[in-house]
Amino acid sequence: MKALSILLVSIHFLLPAIGMCQIAQGLLVSAAEERPVKGDAGYFFALRQVPLSEKHYIFLADPLKRAVYVDGGKNIVLSHTMTVRNAKGFDMYFSAADYNLILAVKEAKEIVEGTTGYKGTLSIRHGSEKHKLAVHGFQNR
C-alpha cells in the first residue's frame, strides 16, 4: 500500500511537467522548422551572421513568452521571468532548470504592419558557462 501511494504521488508530480514541456516543445519547435508567416505570432531569433531566410532560429518565444532555446541538438524550454524596458530598447529574462537567458534588444524597426525586426544580443548562462551571442530576428503580432 505504501509503495502504491509513493507511485501515485510520483506520477502526479511528473505528468503535468512532462505534458507542459511536450506542448511547449511541440508548438515552438514546429515553428522553428517552418518559416513563420504573418499568422504565426511570436518572437524568432537567429545568429546575426545567419540570414533569417534560412530559418535556423536559436531562440523562439510565443506571445505568452514561453520560449525554446536551441542549444546544439537540444531544445531547452524556458519560462519568461520579466521584461525591463529602457531608453535603448528592452531586456527579456528567461530561465529553466540550469539555464538563464537575457534577450537584450537595442534596435527595432517595423518591417511591415504587424511585424517588427530586431537586433540585439542573447546572453546565456548554463551552469558556470557564459556566452553572449549577437542575434537578429523579428516579432509577428
Short mmCIF file of the C-alpha atoms (twelve columns), coordinates in Angstrom:
data_MODEL
# 
_entry.id   MODEL 
# 
loop_
_atom_site.group_PDB 
_atom_site.id 
_atom_site.type_symbol 
_atom_site.label_atom_id 
_atom_site.label_alt_id 
_atom_site.label_comp_id 
_atom_site.label_asym_id 
_atom_site.label_seq_id 
_atom_site.Cartn_x 
_atom_site.Cartn_y 
_atom_site.Cartn_z 
_atom_site.pdbx_PDB_model_num 
ATOM 1   C CA . MET A 1   0.000  0.000  0.000   1 
ATOM 2   C CA . LYS A 2   2.820  2.406  0.861   1 
ATOM 3   C CA . ALA A 3   4.587  1.638  -2.451  1 
ATOM 4   C CA . LEU A 4   1.357  2.328  -4.351  1 
ATOM 5   C CA . SER A 5   0.953  5.694  -2.608  1 
ATOM 6   C CA . ILE A 6   4.521  6.683  -3.472  1 
ATOM 7   C CA . LEU A 7   3.985  5.618  -7.089  1 
ATOM 8   C CA . LEU A 8   0.764  7.647  -7.402  1 
ATOM 9   C CA . VAL A 9   2.358  10.746 -5.873  1 
ATOM 10  C CA . SER A 10  5.349  10.413 -8.224  1 
ATOM 11  C CA . ILE A 11  3.103  10.117 -11.260 1 
ATOM 12  C CA . HIS A 12  1.030  13.113 -10.119 1 
ATOM 13  C CA . PHE A 13  4.118  15.342 -9.946  1 
ATOM 14  C CA . LEU A 14  5.736  14.106 -13.156 1 
ATOM 15  C CA . LEU A 15  2.801  14.105 -15.572 1 
ATOM 16  C CA . PRO A 16  1.912  17.818 -15.505 1 
ATOM 17  C CA . ALA A 17  5.523  18.856 -16.126 1 
ATOM 18  C CA . ILE A 18  6.021  16.308 -18.902 1 
ATOM 19  C CA . GLY A 19  2.784  17.339 -20.592 1 
ATOM 20  C CA . MET A 20  3.618  21.045 -20.369 1 
ATOM 21  C CA . CYS A 21  7.107  20.533 -21.811 1 
ATOM 22  C CA . GLN A 22  5.780  18.420 -24.673 1 
ATOM 23  C CA . ILE A 23  3.141  21.010 -25.551 1 
ATOM 24  C CA . ALA A 24  5.632  23.891 -25.443 1 
ATOM 25  C CA . GLN A 25  8.213  21.971 -27.434 1 
ATOM 26  C CA . GLY A 26  5.610  20.842 -29.957 1 
ATOM 27  C CA . LEU A 27  4.325  24.358 -30.545 1 
ATOM 28  C CA . LEU A 28  7.638  26.175 -30.626 1 
ATOM 29  C CA . VAL A 29  9.883  23.566 -32.205 1 
ATOM 30  C CA . SER A 30  7.465  23.102 -35.075 1 
ATOM 31  C CA . ALA A 31  7.642  26.877 -35.543 1 
ATOM 32  C CA . ALA A 32  11.440 26.619 -35.691 1 
ATOM 33  C CA . GLU A 33  11.265 24.137 -38.541 1 
ATOM 34  C CA . GLU A 34  8.887  26.172 -40.678 1 
ATOM 35  C CA . ARG A 35  9.144  29.730 -41.870 1 
ATOM 36  C CA . PRO A 36  6.820  31.853 -39.771 1 
ATOM 37  C CA . VAL A 37  4.119  33.551 -41.775 1 
ATOM 38  C CA . LYS A 38  2.137  36.572 -40.748 1 
ATOM 39  C CA . GLY A 39  -0.367 34.365 -38.889 1 
ATOM 40  C CA . ASP A 40  2.323  32.808 -36.641 1 
ATOM 41  C CA . ALA A 41  2.660  35.170 -33.700 1 
ATOM 42  C CA . GLY A 42  5.778  35.262 -31.571 1 
ATOM 43  C CA . TYR A 43  9.487  36.068 -31.475 1 
ATOM 44  C CA . PHE A 44  12.007 34.358 -33.791 1 
ATOM 45  C CA . PHE A 45  15.782 34.958 -33.471 1 
ATOM 46  C CA . ALA A 46  18.847 33.620 -35.292 1 
ATOM 47  C CA . LEU A 47  22.559 34.345 -35.025 1 
ATOM 48  C CA . ARG A 48  23.252 37.679 -36.698 1 
ATOM 49  C CA . GLN A 49  25.525 36.156 -39.367 1 
ATOM 50  C CA . VAL A 50  22.762 33.703 -40.394 1 
ATOM 51  C CA . PRO A 51  20.138 35.142 -42.774 1 
ATOM 52  C CA . LEU A 52  16.611 34.882 -41.380 1 
ATOM 53  C CA . SER A 53  15.504 33.376 -44.687 1 
ATOM 54  C CA . GLU A 54  17.457 30.202 -43.759 1 
ATOM 55  C CA . LYS A 55  15.082 29.648 -40.805 1 
ATOM 56  C CA . HIS A 56  17.846 28.488 -38.421 1 
ATOM 57  C CA . TYR A 57  16.375 30.050 -35.298 1 
ATOM 58  C CA . ILE A 58  18.168 29.539 -31.994 1 
ATOM 59  C CA . PHE A 59  15.578 31.292 -29.844 1 
ATOM 60  C CA . LEU A 60  11.784 31.331 -30.160 1 
ATOM 61  C CA . ALA A 61  9.035  32.614 -27.903 1 
ATOM 62  C CA . ASP A 62  5.274  32.582 -28.305 1 
ATOM 63  C CA . PRO A 63  3.075  35.618 -27.483 1 
ATOM 64  C CA . LEU A 64  2.793  34.406 -23.873 1 
ATOM 65  C CA . LYS A 65  6.613  34.346 -23.839 1 
ATOM 66  C CA . ARG A 66  7.009  30.610 -23.321 1 
ATOM 67  C CA . ALA A 67  10.315 30.070 -25.050 1 
ATOM 68  C CA . VAL A 68  12.646 27.488 -26.546 1 
ATOM 69  C CA . TYR A 69  16.415 27.927 -26.820 1 
ATOM 70  C CA . VAL A 70  18.120 25.580 -29.275 1 
ATOM 71  C CA . ASP A 71  21.437 24.532 -27.682 1 
ATOM 72  C CA . GLY A 72  23.207 22.300 -30.171 1 
ATOM 73  C CA . GLY A 73  20.768 19.446 -30.717 1 
ATOM 74  C CA . LYS A 74  18.788 20.083 -27.514 1 
ATOM 75  C CA . ASN A 75  15.655 22.182 -27.181 1 
ATOM 76  C CA . ILE A 76  15.591 23.921 -23.797 1 
ATOM 77  C CA . VAL A 77  12.087 25.025 -22.731 1 
ATOM 78  C CA . LEU A 78  12.246 28.309 -20.816 1 
ATOM 79  C CA . SER A 79  9.859  30.427 -18.791 1 
ATOM 80  C CA . HIS A 80  9.667  34.209 -19.033 1 
ATOM 81  C CA . THR A 81  10.511 35.875 -15.737 1 
ATOM 82  C CA . MET A 82  10.377 39.597 -16.573 1 
ATOM 83  C CA . THR A 83  10.831 42.306 -19.186 1 
ATOM 84  C CA . VAL A 84  12.725 45.508 -18.408 1 
ATOM 85  C CA . ARG A 85  12.242 48.453 -20.765 1 
ATOM 86  C CA . ASN A 86  14.826 51.218 -21.046 1 
ATOM 87  C CA . ALA A 87  15.580 54.141 -23.377 1 
ATOM 88  C CA . LYS A 88  17.574 51.938 -25.779 1 
ATOM 89  C CA . GLY A 89  15.135 49.021 -26.039 1 
ATOM 90  C CA . PHE A 90  14.212 46.192 -23.694 1 
ATOM 91  C CA . ASP A 91  15.628 43.117 -21.959 1 
ATOM 92  C CA . MET A 92  13.573 39.938 -21.626 1 
ATOM 93  C CA . TYR A 93  14.677 37.423 -18.969 1 
ATOM 94  C CA . PHE A 94  14.035 33.685 -19.286 1 
ATOM 95  C CA . SER A 95  15.007 30.714 -17.121 1 
ATOM 96  C CA . ALA A 96  14.946 26.920 -16.976 1 
ATOM 97  C CA . ALA A 97  16.452 24.342 -14.615 1 
ATOM 98  C CA . ASP A 98  20.124 25.212 -15.258 1 
ATOM 99  C CA . TYR A 99  19.750 27.994 -17.841 1 
ATOM 100 C CA . ASN A 100 19.313 31.748 -17.587 1 
ATOM 101 C CA . LEU A 101 18.909 33.795 -20.779 1 
ATOM 102 C CA . ILE A 102 18.647 37.509 -21.397 1 
ATOM 103 C CA . LEU A 103 17.446 38.731 -24.768 1 
ATOM 104 C CA . ALA A 104 18.631 42.354 -24.967 1 
ATOM 105 C CA . VAL A 105 17.037 44.202 -27.875 1 
ATOM 106 C CA . LYS A 106 18.682 47.503 -28.819 1 
ATOM 107 C CA . GLU A 107 17.423 48.154 -32.374 1 
ATOM 108 C CA . ALA A 108 13.840 47.814 -33.540 1 
ATOM 109 C CA . LYS A 109 12.123 48.805 -36.771 1 
ATOM 110 C CA . GLU A 110 8.773  47.959 -38.277 1 
ATOM 111 C CA . ILE A 111 9.223  45.759 -41.357 1 
ATOM 112 C CA . VAL A 112 5.566  45.535 -42.342 1 
ATOM 113 C CA . GLU A 113 2.408  46.170 -40.402 1 
ATOM 114 C CA . GLY A 114 2.338  43.670 -37.529 1 
ATOM 115 C CA . THR A 115 5.984  42.558 -37.904 1 
ATOM 116 C CA . THR A 116 8.895  44.245 -36.138 1 
ATOM 117 C CA . GLY A 117 12.552 43.481 -36.867 1 
ATOM 118 C CA . TYR A 118 15.092 43.444 -34.021 1 
ATOM 119 C CA . LYS A 119 18.860 43.380 -33.456 1 
ATOM 120 C CA . GLY A 120 20.423 42.645 -30.101 1 
ATOM 121 C CA . THR A 121 22.268 40.092 -28.004 1 
ATOM 122 C CA . LEU A 122 21.386 36.820 -26.345 1 
ATOM 123 C CA . SER A 123 23.272 36.220 -23.090 1 
ATOM 124 C CA . ILE A 124 23.243 32.600 -21.962 1 
ATOM 125 C CA . ARG A 125 24.326 31.234 -18.611 1 
ATOM 126 C CA . HIS A 126 24.341 27.450 -18.324 1 
ATOM 127 C CA . GLY A 127 25.838 26.334 -15.020 1 
ATOM 128 C CA . SER A 128 29.238 28.049 -14.848 1 
ATOM 129 C CA . GLU A 129 29.405 28.663 -18.635 1 
ATOM 130 C CA . LYS A 130 28.564 32.113 -20.007 1 
ATOM 131 C CA . HIS A 131 28.080 33.085 -23.654 1 
ATOM 132 C CA . LYS A 132 26.950 36.246 -25.394 1 
ATOM 133 C CA . LEU A 133 25.696 35.982 -28.977 1 
ATOM 134 C CA . ALA A 134 24.799 38.683 -31.493 1 
ATOM 135 C CA . VAL A 135 21.290 37.930 -32.782 1 
ATOM 136 C CA . HIS A 136 18.659 39.355 -35.088 1 
ATOM 137 C CA . GLY A 137 15.078 38.410 -35.550 1 
ATOM 138 C CA . PHE A 138 11.504 39.555 -35.667 1 
ATOM 139 C CA . GLN A 139 8.214  39.552 -33.817 1 
ATOM 140 C CA . ASN A 140 4.911  38.776 -35.516 1 
ATOM 141 C CA . ARG A 141 1.819  40.129 -33.792 1 
# 
